[in-house]
PDB file of C-alpha atoms in Angstrom:
ATOM      1  CA  MET P   1     111.980  75.027  86.821  1.00 48.00           C
ATOM      2  CA  LYS P   2     113.410  77.925  88.416  1.00 60.00           C
ATOM      3  CA  SER P   3     110.156  78.728  90.382  1.00 66.00           C
ATOM      4  CA  ASP P   4     110.047  74.961  91.205  1.00 82.00           C
ATOM      5  CA  ALA P   5     113.547  75.127  92.495  1.00 87.00           C
ATOM      6  CA  ALA P   6     113.099  78.395  94.597  1.00 84.00           C
ATOM      7  CA  ARG P   7     109.679  76.749  96.071  1.00 84.00           C
ATOM      8  CA  ILE P   8     111.773  73.410  96.873  1.00 88.00           C
ATOM      9  CA  PHE P   9     114.505  75.567  98.597  1.00 90.00           C
ATOM     10  CA  PHE P  10     112.040  77.630 100.681  1.00 88.00           C
ATOM     11  CA  GLU P  11     109.680  74.711 101.825  1.00 86.00           C
ATOM     12  CA  THR P  12     112.784  72.496 102.651  1.00 88.00           C
ATOM     13  CA  PHE P  13     114.983  75.159 104.697  1.00 91.00           C
ATOM     14  CA  PHE P  14     112.469  77.502 106.137  1.00 92.00           C
ATOM     15  CA  VAL P  15     109.472  77.769 108.325  1.00 92.00           C
ATOM     16  CA  PRO P  16     106.479  80.204 107.696  1.00 93.00           C
ATOM     17  CA  CYS P  17     105.424  82.185 110.854  1.00 92.00           C
ATOM     18  CA  ARG P  18     102.324  84.330 110.424  1.00 94.00           C
ATOM     19  CA  VAL P  19     103.108  87.624 112.214  1.00 94.00           C
ATOM     20  CA  ILE P  20     100.395  89.112 114.550  1.00 92.00           C
ATOM     21  CA  ASP P  21     101.069  92.398 116.237  1.00 91.00           C
ATOM     22  CA  PRO P  22      98.774  92.826 119.043  1.00 89.00           C
ATOM     23  CA  VAL P  23      98.857  96.515 118.553  1.00 86.00           C
ATOM     24  CA  LYS P  24      98.100  96.450 114.974  1.00 87.00           C
ATOM     25  CA  PRO P  25      96.641  93.098 114.336  1.00 88.00           C
ATOM     26  CA  ASP P  26      95.773  93.886 110.713  1.00 91.00           C
ATOM     27  CA  GLY P  27      99.027  95.136 109.792  1.00 94.00           C
ATOM     28  CA  LEU P  28     100.106  98.098 107.931  1.00 95.00           C
ATOM     29  CA  PHE P  29     101.756  98.191 104.366  1.00 96.00           C
ATOM     30  CA  THR P  30     102.708 101.196 102.388  1.00 94.00           C
ATOM     31  CA  GLY P  31     105.064 101.852  99.568  1.00 94.00           C
ATOM     32  CA  TYR P  32     108.217 103.802  98.563  1.00 92.00           C
ATOM     33  CA  PHE P  33     110.151 104.695  95.218  1.00 90.00           C
ATOM     34  CA  GLU P  34     112.562 106.816  93.923  1.00 89.00           C
ATOM     35  CA  PRO P  35     111.476 110.330  92.985  1.00 89.00           C
ATOM     36  CA  GLU P  36     112.774 111.902  89.797  1.00 90.00           C
ATOM     37  CA  VAL P  37     113.362 115.573  90.059  1.00 92.00           C
ATOM     38  CA  GLN P  38     115.202 118.339  87.918  1.00 95.00           C
ATOM     39  CA  GLY P  39     118.302 119.718  89.232  1.00 96.00           C
ATOM     40  CA  SER P  40     121.579 121.586  88.592  1.00 96.00           C
ATOM     41  CA  LEU P  41     125.195 120.902  90.112  1.00 95.00           C
ATOM     42  CA  ALA P  42     125.595 124.716  90.123  1.00 94.00           C
ATOM     43  CA  ARG P  43     123.155 127.064  92.171  1.00 96.00           C
ATOM     44  CA  THR P  44     121.127 129.266  89.930  1.00 96.00           C
ATOM     45  CA  GLU P  45     118.152 131.653  90.445  1.00 96.00           C
ATOM     46  CA  ALA P  46     115.821 128.475  89.123  1.00 96.00           C
ATOM     47  CA  PHE P  47     117.695 126.071  91.372  1.00 97.00           C
ATOM     48  CA  HIS P  48     118.366 127.166  94.919  1.00 97.00           C
ATOM     49  CA  VAL P  49     117.416 124.297  97.039  1.00 98.00           C
ATOM     50  CA  PRO P  50     120.350 122.294  98.362  1.00 98.00           C
ATOM     51  CA  ILE P  51     120.897 118.734  98.784  1.00 98.00           C
ATOM     52  CA  TYR P  52     123.496 117.974 101.312  1.00 98.00           C
ATOM     53  CA  SER P  53     126.030 115.267 102.091  1.00 98.00           C
ATOM     54  CA  VAL P  54     127.002 114.131 105.248  1.00 98.00           C
ATOM     55  CA  PRO P  55     128.521 117.114 107.590  1.00 98.00           C
ATOM     56  CA  PRO P  56     131.872 116.324 109.331  1.00 97.00           C
ATOM     57  CA  ASP P  57     130.302 117.067 112.957  1.00 97.00           C
ATOM     58  CA  LEU P  58     127.365 114.478 112.534  1.00 97.00           C
ATOM     59  CA  VAL P  59     128.333 111.556 114.875  1.00 97.00           C
ATOM     60  CA  SER P  60     126.762 108.560 116.194  1.00 95.00           C
ATOM     61  CA  PHE P  61     126.163 108.634 119.831  1.00 96.00           C
ATOM     62  CA  THR P  62     127.714 106.016 122.156  1.00 95.00           C
ATOM     63  CA  GLU P  63     125.370 103.780 124.243  1.00 94.00           C
ATOM     64  CA  ASP P  64     125.688 105.983 127.371  1.00 94.00           C
ATOM     65  CA  GLU P  65     124.911 109.272 125.395  1.00 94.00           C
ATOM     66  CA  ARG P  66     122.074 107.771 123.621  1.00 94.00           C
ATOM     67  CA  SER P  67     120.458 106.741 127.039  1.00 94.00           C
ATOM     68  CA  ALA P  68     121.284 110.413 128.189  1.00 93.00           C
ATOM     69  CA  ILE P  69     119.985 112.366 125.312  1.00 93.00           C
ATOM     70  CA  GLY P  70     117.538 110.098 123.723  1.00 94.00           C
ATOM     71  CA  LEU P  71     118.877 109.907 120.177  1.00 95.00           C
ATOM     72  CA  THR P  72     121.243 107.962 118.420  1.00 93.00           C
ATOM     73  CA  SER P  73     123.381 110.534 116.753  1.00 96.00           C
ATOM     74  CA  GLY P  74     123.850 114.250 116.654  1.00 97.00           C
ATOM     75  CA  ARG P  75     126.859 116.406 117.644  1.00 97.00           C
ATOM     76  CA  ARG P  76     129.431 116.870 120.424  1.00 96.00           C
ATOM     77  CA  ARG P  77     130.242 120.226 121.401  1.00 94.00           C
ATOM     78  CA  MET P  78     132.916 121.074 124.130  1.00 91.00           C
ATOM     79  CA  GLY P  79     132.914 117.351 124.837  1.00 89.00           C
ATOM     80  CA  ARG P  80     128.968 117.163 125.348  1.00 94.00           C
ATOM     81  CA  ALA P  81     126.683 115.177 123.477  1.00 96.00           C
ATOM     82  CA  GLU P  82     123.455 117.348 121.842  1.00 96.00           C
ATOM     83  CA  PRO P  83     120.998 117.146 119.107  1.00 97.00           C
ATOM     84  CA  TYR P  84     121.889 117.970 115.810  1.00 98.00           C
ATOM     85  CA  LEU P  85     120.668 121.197 113.783  1.00 98.00           C
ATOM     86  CA  THR P  86     117.020 120.910 113.198  1.00 98.00           C
ATOM     87  CA  ARG P  87     115.523 120.716 109.623  1.00 98.00           C
ATOM     88  CA  GLU P  88     114.477 124.721 110.065  1.00 98.00           C
ATOM     89  CA  GLU P  89     118.205 125.417 110.915  1.00 98.00           C
ATOM     90  CA  ILE P  90     119.611 123.662 108.187  1.00 98.00           C
ATOM     91  CA  GLU P  91     117.228 124.934 105.422  1.00 97.00           C
ATOM     92  CA  GLU P  92     117.681 128.472 106.823  1.00 97.00           C
ATOM     93  CA  GLY P  93     121.478 128.149 105.793  1.00 96.00           C
ATOM     94  CA  ALA P  94     123.231 126.697 109.100  1.00 98.00           C
ATOM     95  CA  LEU P  95     125.317 124.409 106.768  1.00 98.00           C
ATOM     96  CA  ALA P  96     125.830 127.006 104.174  1.00 96.00           C
ATOM     97  CA  GLY P  97     129.419 127.400 102.849  1.00 94.00           C
ATOM     98  CA  GLN P  98     131.010 124.188 103.972  1.00 96.00           C
ATOM     99  CA  GLY P  99     130.892 122.649 100.294  1.00 97.00           C
ATOM    100  CA  LEU P 100     128.463 119.909 101.441  1.00 98.00           C
ATOM    101  CA  GLU P 101     126.111 120.582  98.576  1.00 98.00           C
ATOM    102  CA  ILE P 102     125.835 117.726  96.200  1.00 97.00           C
ATOM    103  CA  ALA P 103     123.295 119.397  93.740  1.00 97.00           C
ATOM    104  CA  TRP P 104     120.450 122.060  93.727  1.00 97.00           C
ATOM    105  CA  LEU P 105     116.726 121.418  93.242  1.00 97.00           C
ATOM    106  CA  ARG P 106     113.982 123.862  92.488  1.00 95.00           C
ATOM    107  CA  ASP P 107     111.690 123.229  95.141  1.00 93.00           C
ATOM    108  CA  TRP P 108     111.602 122.653  98.840  1.00 95.00           C
ATOM    109  CA  GLY P 109     108.958 120.223  98.301  1.00 94.00           C
ATOM    110  CA  ASP P 110     111.334 118.169  95.893  1.00 94.00           C
ATOM    111  CA  ALA P 111     113.992 118.122  98.373  1.00 96.00           C
ATOM    112  CA  TYR P 112     111.527 116.977 101.152  1.00 96.00           C
ATOM    113  CA  PHE P 113     109.986 114.193  99.440  1.00 92.00           C
ATOM    114  CA  LEU P 114     113.518 112.818  98.193  1.00 94.00           C
ATOM    115  CA  GLN P 115     114.410 112.714 101.745  1.00 95.00           C
ATOM    116  CA  ILE P 116     111.243 110.790 102.865  1.00 91.00           C
ATOM    117  CA  GLN P 117     111.829 108.194 100.119  1.00 88.00           C
ATOM    118  CA  GLY P 118     115.715 107.991 100.982  1.00 88.00           C
ATOM    119  CA  SER P 119     117.028 107.924  97.501  1.00 88.00           C
ATOM    120  CA  GLY P 120     116.289 109.565  94.187  1.00 90.00           C
ATOM    121  CA  ARG P 121     117.257 110.571  90.623  1.00 90.00           C
ATOM    122  CA  ILE P 122     117.985 114.044  89.408  1.00 94.00           C
ATOM    123  CA  ARG P 123     117.827 115.080  86.053  1.00 93.00           C
ATOM    124  CA  MET P 124     120.400 117.787  85.389  1.00 92.00           C
ATOM    125  CA  VAL P 125     120.015 120.369  82.976  1.00 88.00           C
ATOM    126  CA  ASP P 126     122.387 119.034  80.640  1.00 88.00           C
ATOM    127  CA  GLY P 127     120.650 115.944  80.460  1.00 88.00           C
ATOM    128  CA  THR P 128     122.634 113.723  82.344  1.00 90.00           C
ATOM    129  CA  THR P 129     120.976 111.735  85.617  1.00 89.00           C
ATOM    130  CA  LEU P 130     122.735 111.949  89.277  1.00 92.00           C
ATOM    131  CA  ARG P 131     121.561 108.919  91.472  1.00 91.00           C
ATOM    132  CA  LEU P 132     121.632 109.480  95.034  1.00 92.00           C
ATOM    133  CA  SER P 133     121.327 107.232  98.081  1.00 88.00           C
ATOM    134  CA  PHE P 134     120.829 107.655 101.767  1.00 91.00           C
ATOM    135  CA  ALA P 135     124.057 108.410 103.668  1.00 93.00           C
ATOM    136  CA  ALA P 136     122.811 109.343 107.106  1.00 94.00           C
ATOM    137  CA  LYS P 137     120.246 111.199 109.030  1.00 94.00           C
ATOM    138  CA  SER P 138     120.451 113.979 111.550  1.00 96.00           C
ATOM    139  CA  GLY P 139     119.199 112.010 114.480  1.00 95.00           C
ATOM    140  CA  HIS P 140     116.149 113.735 115.220  1.00 96.00           C
ATOM    141  CA  LEU P 141     112.825 111.783 115.579  1.00 94.00           C
ATOM    142  CA  TYR P 142     110.761 111.622 112.618  1.00 94.00           C
ATOM    143  CA  THR P 143     107.612 113.502 112.631  1.00 95.00           C
ATOM    144  CA  SER P 144     104.996 112.594 109.828  1.00 93.00           C
ATOM    145  CA  ILE P 145     103.475 115.891 108.298  1.00 96.00           C
ATOM    146  CA  GLY P 146     100.803 113.803 106.757  1.00 94.00           C
ATOM    147  CA  SER P 147      99.589 112.798 110.189  1.00 94.00           C
ATOM    148  CA  LEU P 148      99.746 116.487 111.027  1.00 97.00           C
ATOM    149  CA  LEU P 149      97.593 117.397 108.242  1.00 97.00           C
ATOM    150  CA  ALA P 150      95.084 114.574 109.074  1.00 95.00           C
ATOM    151  CA  GLU P 151      95.026 115.823 112.851  1.00 96.00           C
ATOM    152  CA  ARG P 152      94.282 119.455 111.907  1.00 96.00           C
ATOM    153  CA  GLY P 153      91.610 118.615 109.432  1.00 96.00           C
ATOM    154  CA  GLN P 154      93.559 119.716 106.265  1.00 96.00           C
ATOM    155  CA  ILE P 155      93.097 116.197 104.462  1.00 95.00           C
ATOM    156  CA  GLU P 156      90.663 113.585 105.467  1.00 93.00           C
ATOM    157  CA  PRO P 157      92.476 110.459 106.786  1.00 90.00           C
ATOM    158  CA  ASP P 158      91.320 108.340 104.094  1.00 84.00           C
ATOM    159  CA  LYS P 159      92.435 110.475 101.278  1.00 86.00           C
ATOM    160  CA  LEU P 160      96.081 110.973 102.712  1.00 87.00           C
ATOM    161  CA  SER P 161      98.660 110.097 100.069  1.00 86.00           C
ATOM    162  CA  MET P 162     101.804 111.410  98.972  1.00 86.00           C
ATOM    163  CA  GLN P 163      99.879 113.132  96.094  1.00 87.00           C
ATOM    164  CA  SER P 164      97.429 114.587  98.074  1.00 92.00           C
ATOM    165  CA  ILE P 165     100.112 116.116 100.572  1.00 94.00           C
ATOM    166  CA  ARG P 166     101.789 117.596  97.553  1.00 93.00           C
ATOM    167  CA  HIS P 167      98.746 119.026  96.568  1.00 94.00           C
ATOM    168  CA  TRP P 168      98.037 120.798  99.832  1.00 96.00           C
ATOM    169  CA  MET P 169     101.593 122.042  99.882  1.00 95.00           C
ATOM    170  CA  THR P 170     101.186 123.566  96.253  1.00 94.00           C
ATOM    171  CA  CYS P 171      98.169 125.393  97.350  1.00 95.00           C
ATOM    172  CA  HIS P 172      99.473 126.532 100.429  1.00 95.00           C
ATOM    173  CA  PRO P 173     103.291 127.379  99.840  1.00 92.00           C
ATOM    174  CA  ARG P 174     103.964 129.407 102.970  1.00 90.00           C
ATOM    175  CA  GLN P 175     102.093 127.017 105.457  1.00 95.00           C
ATOM    176  CA  ALA P 176     104.072 123.972 103.860  1.00 96.00           C
ATOM    177  CA  ARG P 177     107.302 125.326 104.635  1.00 95.00           C
ATOM    178  CA  GLU P 178     106.528 125.711 108.213  1.00 96.00           C
ATOM    179  CA  LEU P 179     104.646 122.286 108.077  1.00 97.00           C
ATOM    180  CA  MET P 180     108.178 120.595 106.913  1.00 97.00           C
ATOM    181  CA  TRP P 181     109.854 122.125 109.921  1.00 98.00           C
ATOM    182  CA  GLU P 182     107.642 120.478 112.142  1.00 98.00           C
ATOM    183  CA  ASN P 183     109.626 117.105 111.123  1.00 97.00           C
ATOM    184  CA  ARG P 184     112.963 118.372 112.741  1.00 97.00           C
ATOM    185  CA  SER P 185     114.444 115.148 111.201  1.00 96.00           C
ATOM    186  CA  PHE P 186     116.945 115.841 107.975  1.00 97.00           C
ATOM    187  CA  ILE P 187     118.341 113.266 105.688  1.00 96.00           C
ATOM    188  CA  PHE P 188     121.838 113.683 104.036  1.00 97.00           C
ATOM    189  CA  PHE P 189     122.846 112.044 100.764  1.00 96.00           C
ATOM    190  CA  GLN P 190     125.686 110.460  98.749  1.00 94.00           C
ATOM    191  CA  ARG P 191     126.293 109.976  95.177  1.00 92.00           C
ATOM    192  CA  ALA P 192     125.162 106.609  94.055  1.00 86.00           C
ATOM    193  CA  ASP P 193     127.328 104.864  91.558  1.00 82.00           C
ATOM    194  CA  LEU P 194     125.387 101.801  90.956  1.00 78.00           C
ATOM    195  CA  ALA P 195     126.771  98.412  89.047  1.00 76.00           C
ATOM    196  CA  GLU P 196     123.462  97.553  87.759  1.00 82.00           C
ATOM    197  CA  PRO P 197     121.599 100.670  86.630  1.00 78.00           C
ATOM    198  CA  HIS P 198     118.218  99.024  86.255  1.00 80.00           C
ATOM    199  CA  LEU P 199     117.912  98.301  89.860  1.00 86.00           C
ATOM    200  CA  GLY P 200     117.161 100.801  92.824  1.00 85.00           C
ATOM    201  CA  ALA P 201     119.651 102.539  94.940  1.00 83.00           C
ATOM    202  CA  PHE P 202     121.269 100.958  97.956  1.00 85.00           C
ATOM    203  CA  GLY P 203     119.030 100.234 100.792  1.00 88.00           C
ATOM    204  CA  ALA P 204     120.006  99.913 104.167  1.00 89.00           C
ATOM    205  CA  GLN P 205     121.308  96.467 103.804  1.00 92.00           C
ATOM    206  CA  ARG P 206     123.708  97.803 101.299  1.00 88.00           C
ATOM    207  CA  VAL P 207     122.474  95.909  98.443  1.00 90.00           C
ATOM    208  CA  GLN P 208     120.525  97.584  95.378  1.00 91.00           C
ATOM    209  CA  LEU P 209     116.938  97.310  95.779  1.00 93.00           C
ATOM    210  CA  THR P 210     114.678  95.359  93.306  1.00 94.00           C
ATOM    211  CA  PRO P 211     111.355  96.650  92.597  1.00 94.00           C
ATOM    212  CA  GLN P 212     108.436  94.488  94.136  1.00 95.00           C
ATOM    213  CA  ARG P 213     110.861  92.436  95.882  1.00 96.00           C
ATOM    214  CA  SER P 214     112.481  94.350  98.254  1.00 97.00           C
ATOM    215  CA  ILE P 215     110.758  95.653 101.415  1.00 97.00           C
ATOM    216  CA  ALA P 216     111.584  97.853 104.275  1.00 96.00           C
ATOM    217  CA  ILE P 217     110.991  96.591 107.720  1.00 97.00           C
ATOM    218  CA  ASP P 218     111.397  97.592 111.426  1.00 96.00           C
ATOM    219  CA  ARG P 219     114.842  96.235 112.259  1.00 95.00           C
ATOM    220  CA  SER P 220     114.022  95.966 115.920  1.00 94.00           C
ATOM    221  CA  TYR P 221     111.909  93.002 114.902  1.00 94.00           C
ATOM    222  CA  TRP P 222     113.467  91.518 111.737  1.00 95.00           C
ATOM    223  CA  ALA P 223     116.944  90.741 110.336  1.00 94.00           C
ATOM    224  CA  TYR P 224     118.172  92.025 106.907  1.00 96.00           C
ATOM    225  CA  GLY P 225     117.879  89.291 104.462  1.00 95.00           C
ATOM    226  CA  THR P 226     114.489  87.771 106.020  1.00 96.00           C
ATOM    227  CA  PRO P 227     112.089  86.341 103.347  1.00 96.00           C
ATOM    228  CA  ILE P 228     108.779  87.781 103.839  1.00 97.00           C
ATOM    229  CA  TRP P 229     105.290  86.758 102.096  1.00 97.00           C
ATOM    230  CA  LEU P 230     103.188  89.603 101.859  1.00 97.00           C
ATOM    231  CA  ASP P 231      99.255  89.226 101.280  1.00 97.00           C
ATOM    232  CA  THR P 232      97.723  92.627 100.936  1.00 97.00           C
ATOM    233  CA  GLU P 233      96.525  95.162  98.102  1.00 95.00           C
ATOM    234  CA  ALA P 234      98.212  97.777  96.077  1.00 94.00           C
ATOM    235  CA  PRO P 235      97.019 100.647  93.904  1.00 91.00           C
ATOM    236  CA  LEU P 236      96.703 100.051  90.243  1.00 83.00           C
ATOM    237  CA  GLY P 237      97.939 103.681  89.658  1.00 70.00           C
ATOM    238  CA  ASP P 238      94.427 104.997  89.179  1.00 65.00           C
ATOM    239  CA  GLU P 239      92.791 106.586  91.914  1.00 64.00           C
ATOM    240  CA  GLY P 240      90.358 104.305  93.836  1.00 65.00           C
ATOM    241  CA  SER P 241      91.740 101.237  92.045  1.00 84.00           C
ATOM    242  CA  MET P 242      93.253  98.503  93.951  1.00 89.00           C
ATOM    243  CA  LYS P 243      94.600  95.002  93.202  1.00 92.00           C
ATOM    244  CA  ARG P 244      95.765  91.971  95.198  1.00 94.00           C
ATOM    245  CA  PHE P 245      99.434  91.668  95.936  1.00 96.00           C
ATOM    246  CA  ARG P 246     100.600  88.437  97.004  1.00 96.00           C
ATOM    247  CA  GLN P 247     104.575  88.315  96.625  1.00 93.00           C
ATOM    248  CA  LEU P 248     107.646  86.876  98.340  1.00 95.00           C
ATOM    249  CA  LEU P 249     109.897  89.663  99.105  1.00 97.00           C
ATOM    250  CA  VAL P 250     113.280  90.145 101.054  1.00 97.00           C
ATOM    251  CA  ALA P 251     113.948  92.722 103.960  1.00 97.00           C
ATOM    252  CA  GLN P 252     116.541  94.906 102.490  1.00 97.00           C
ATOM    253  CA  ASP P 253     115.709  98.323 103.981  1.00 95.00           C
ATOM    254  CA  THR P 254     114.177 100.349 107.017  1.00 93.00           C
ATOM    255  CA  GLY P 255     113.014 103.620 107.873  1.00 86.00           C
ATOM    256  CA  SER P 256     112.180 106.044 110.394  1.00 81.00           C
ATOM    257  CA  ALA P 257     108.413 105.517 109.683  1.00 85.00           C
ATOM    258  CA  ILE P 258     108.602 101.873 109.849  1.00 93.00           C
ATOM    259  CA  ARG P 259     107.736 100.751 113.157  1.00 93.00           C
ATOM    260  CA  GLY P 260     105.935  97.606 114.165  1.00 94.00           C
ATOM    261  CA  ALA P 261     106.105  93.699 113.687  1.00 95.00           C
ATOM    262  CA  ALA P 262     103.747  93.816 111.061  1.00 96.00           C
ATOM    263  CA  ARG P 263     104.788  96.823 109.372  1.00 97.00           C
ATOM    264  CA  GLY P 264     106.441  96.950 105.771  1.00 97.00           C
ATOM    265  CA  ASP P 265     107.153  99.282 102.985  1.00 96.00           C
ATOM    266  CA  VAL P 266     107.278  97.885  99.390  1.00 97.00           C
ATOM    267  CA  TYR P 267     109.920  99.407  97.004  1.00 95.00           C
ATOM    268  CA  TRP P 268     108.352 100.037  93.804  1.00 94.00           C
ATOM    269  CA  GLY P 269     110.951 101.366  91.736  1.00 91.00           C
ATOM    270  CA  PHE P 270     111.489 104.784  90.412  1.00 87.00           C
ATOM    271  CA  GLY P 271     109.768 107.486  88.476  1.00 83.00           C
ATOM    272  CA  ASP P 272     106.221 108.712  88.129  1.00 84.00           C
ATOM    273  CA  SER P 273     104.523 105.397  87.317  1.00 87.00           C
ATOM    274  CA  ALA P 274     106.140 103.865  90.594  1.00 89.00           C
ATOM    275  CA  GLY P 275     104.883 107.075  92.420  1.00 88.00           C
ATOM    276  CA  ARG P 276     101.407 106.682  91.678  1.00 88.00           C
ATOM    277  CA  ILE P 277     101.457 103.310  93.329  1.00 92.00           C
ATOM    278  CA  ALA P 278     103.458 103.864  96.264  1.00 90.00           C
ATOM    279  CA  GLY P 279     102.144 107.370  96.891  1.00 86.00           C
ATOM    280  CA  PRO P 280      98.663 106.215  97.981  1.00 89.00           C
ATOM    281  CA  MET P 281      99.504 102.770  99.284  1.00 92.00           C
ATOM    282  CA  LYS P 282      98.327 102.172 102.849  1.00 91.00           C
ATOM    283  CA  SER P 283      96.800  98.721 103.140  1.00 94.00           C
ATOM    284  CA  ALA P 284      96.154  95.990 105.717  1.00 95.00           C
ATOM    285  CA  GLY P 285      97.268  92.728 105.091  1.00 96.00           C
ATOM    286  CA  GLN P 286      98.865  89.770 106.318  1.00 96.00           C
ATOM    287  CA  MET P 287     102.632  89.144 106.891  1.00 97.00           C
ATOM    288  CA  THR P 288     104.344  85.775 106.938  1.00 96.00           C
ATOM    289  CA  VAL P 289     108.045  85.379 107.648  1.00 95.00           C
ATOM    290  CA  LEU P 290     110.143  82.625 106.499  1.00 95.00           C
ATOM    291  CA  LEU P 291     112.443  81.660 109.273  1.00 92.00           C
ATOM    292  CA  PRO P 292     115.574  79.202 108.939  1.00 90.00           C
ATOM    293  CA  TYR P 293     114.777  75.964 110.624  1.00 86.00           C
ATOM    294  CA  SER P 294     117.666  76.431 112.948  1.00 85.00           C
ATOM    295  CA  VAL P 295     116.373  79.721 114.202  1.00 85.00           C
ATOM    296  CA  ALA P 296     112.613  78.384 114.480  1.00 81.00           C
ATOM    297  CA  ARG P 297     114.008  75.767 116.828  1.00 82.00           C
ATOM    298  CA  ARG P 298     116.141  78.131 118.839  1.00 84.00           C
ATOM    299  CA  ILE P 299     113.199  80.477 119.713  1.00 80.00           C
ATOM    300  CA  GLY P 300     111.004  77.100 120.309  1.00 76.00           C
ATOM    301  CA  LEU P 301     108.802  77.151 117.161  1.00 73.00           C
ATOM    302  CA  MET P 302     110.005  73.935 116.051  1.00 67.00           C
ATOM    303  CA  PRO P 303     110.653  70.459 118.211  1.00 65.00           C
TER     304      PRO P 303
END
């Protein structure tokens, strides 16, 4: 009965509109998840990589400042807008001593992929779990280190995934640090006290994400809350195995790498099992948005 009621609701009040992006007509659909990593509230020899909260000098720029500098946020010094600290500057200690450290991790790679996913869980040495959600980004444009590895012939494009990138980084620790610095963008976090622990952290819409029901979209095309029917493929969790993924999702998040009308990032949940699906997901497919009848009429899709 519930499924029938939902179907009747959407058929009555919404118009399905197939999305065709002339730049990427096949669409591109990836996955993301909440990593689980080990950490400590205190810095130790083993846990020495900081996770930072938002620094007080990070600000959002005015429209005039954005036009002048080409960035949405940064800092002001002597009344002048300028880019914020780069990833390299931050990781080399530019924010140390300000009391911004939320927790400490073992590995720079753990911190990097926590930032890429935008939220995560830290298993503390005392057995407790600290959950983090996105708070702000430094304002620098995002650079995909996976794309850099593919361009440089380090990983074959069709083998590119979170797992293959992590493997390359493990095998090349010194080069990996320098590679991460090529992505000047940096993410800051906040503690997430969640009302429903079984759901994900807060997405950009400020609601908790639901595994296999929440999707990140390009906000320059779609509003938060937009229902989206996705017809694509997703990994089974075993290398090389895929399954049909046909699901109604809701746009509840966004991300620096999500660009394009037919572009989406499916939230798969948390932990290793979700990571085995989200990490290698890079699928073509069809995206259909469900627009309210009033919106469809206003933009000329309905009489």
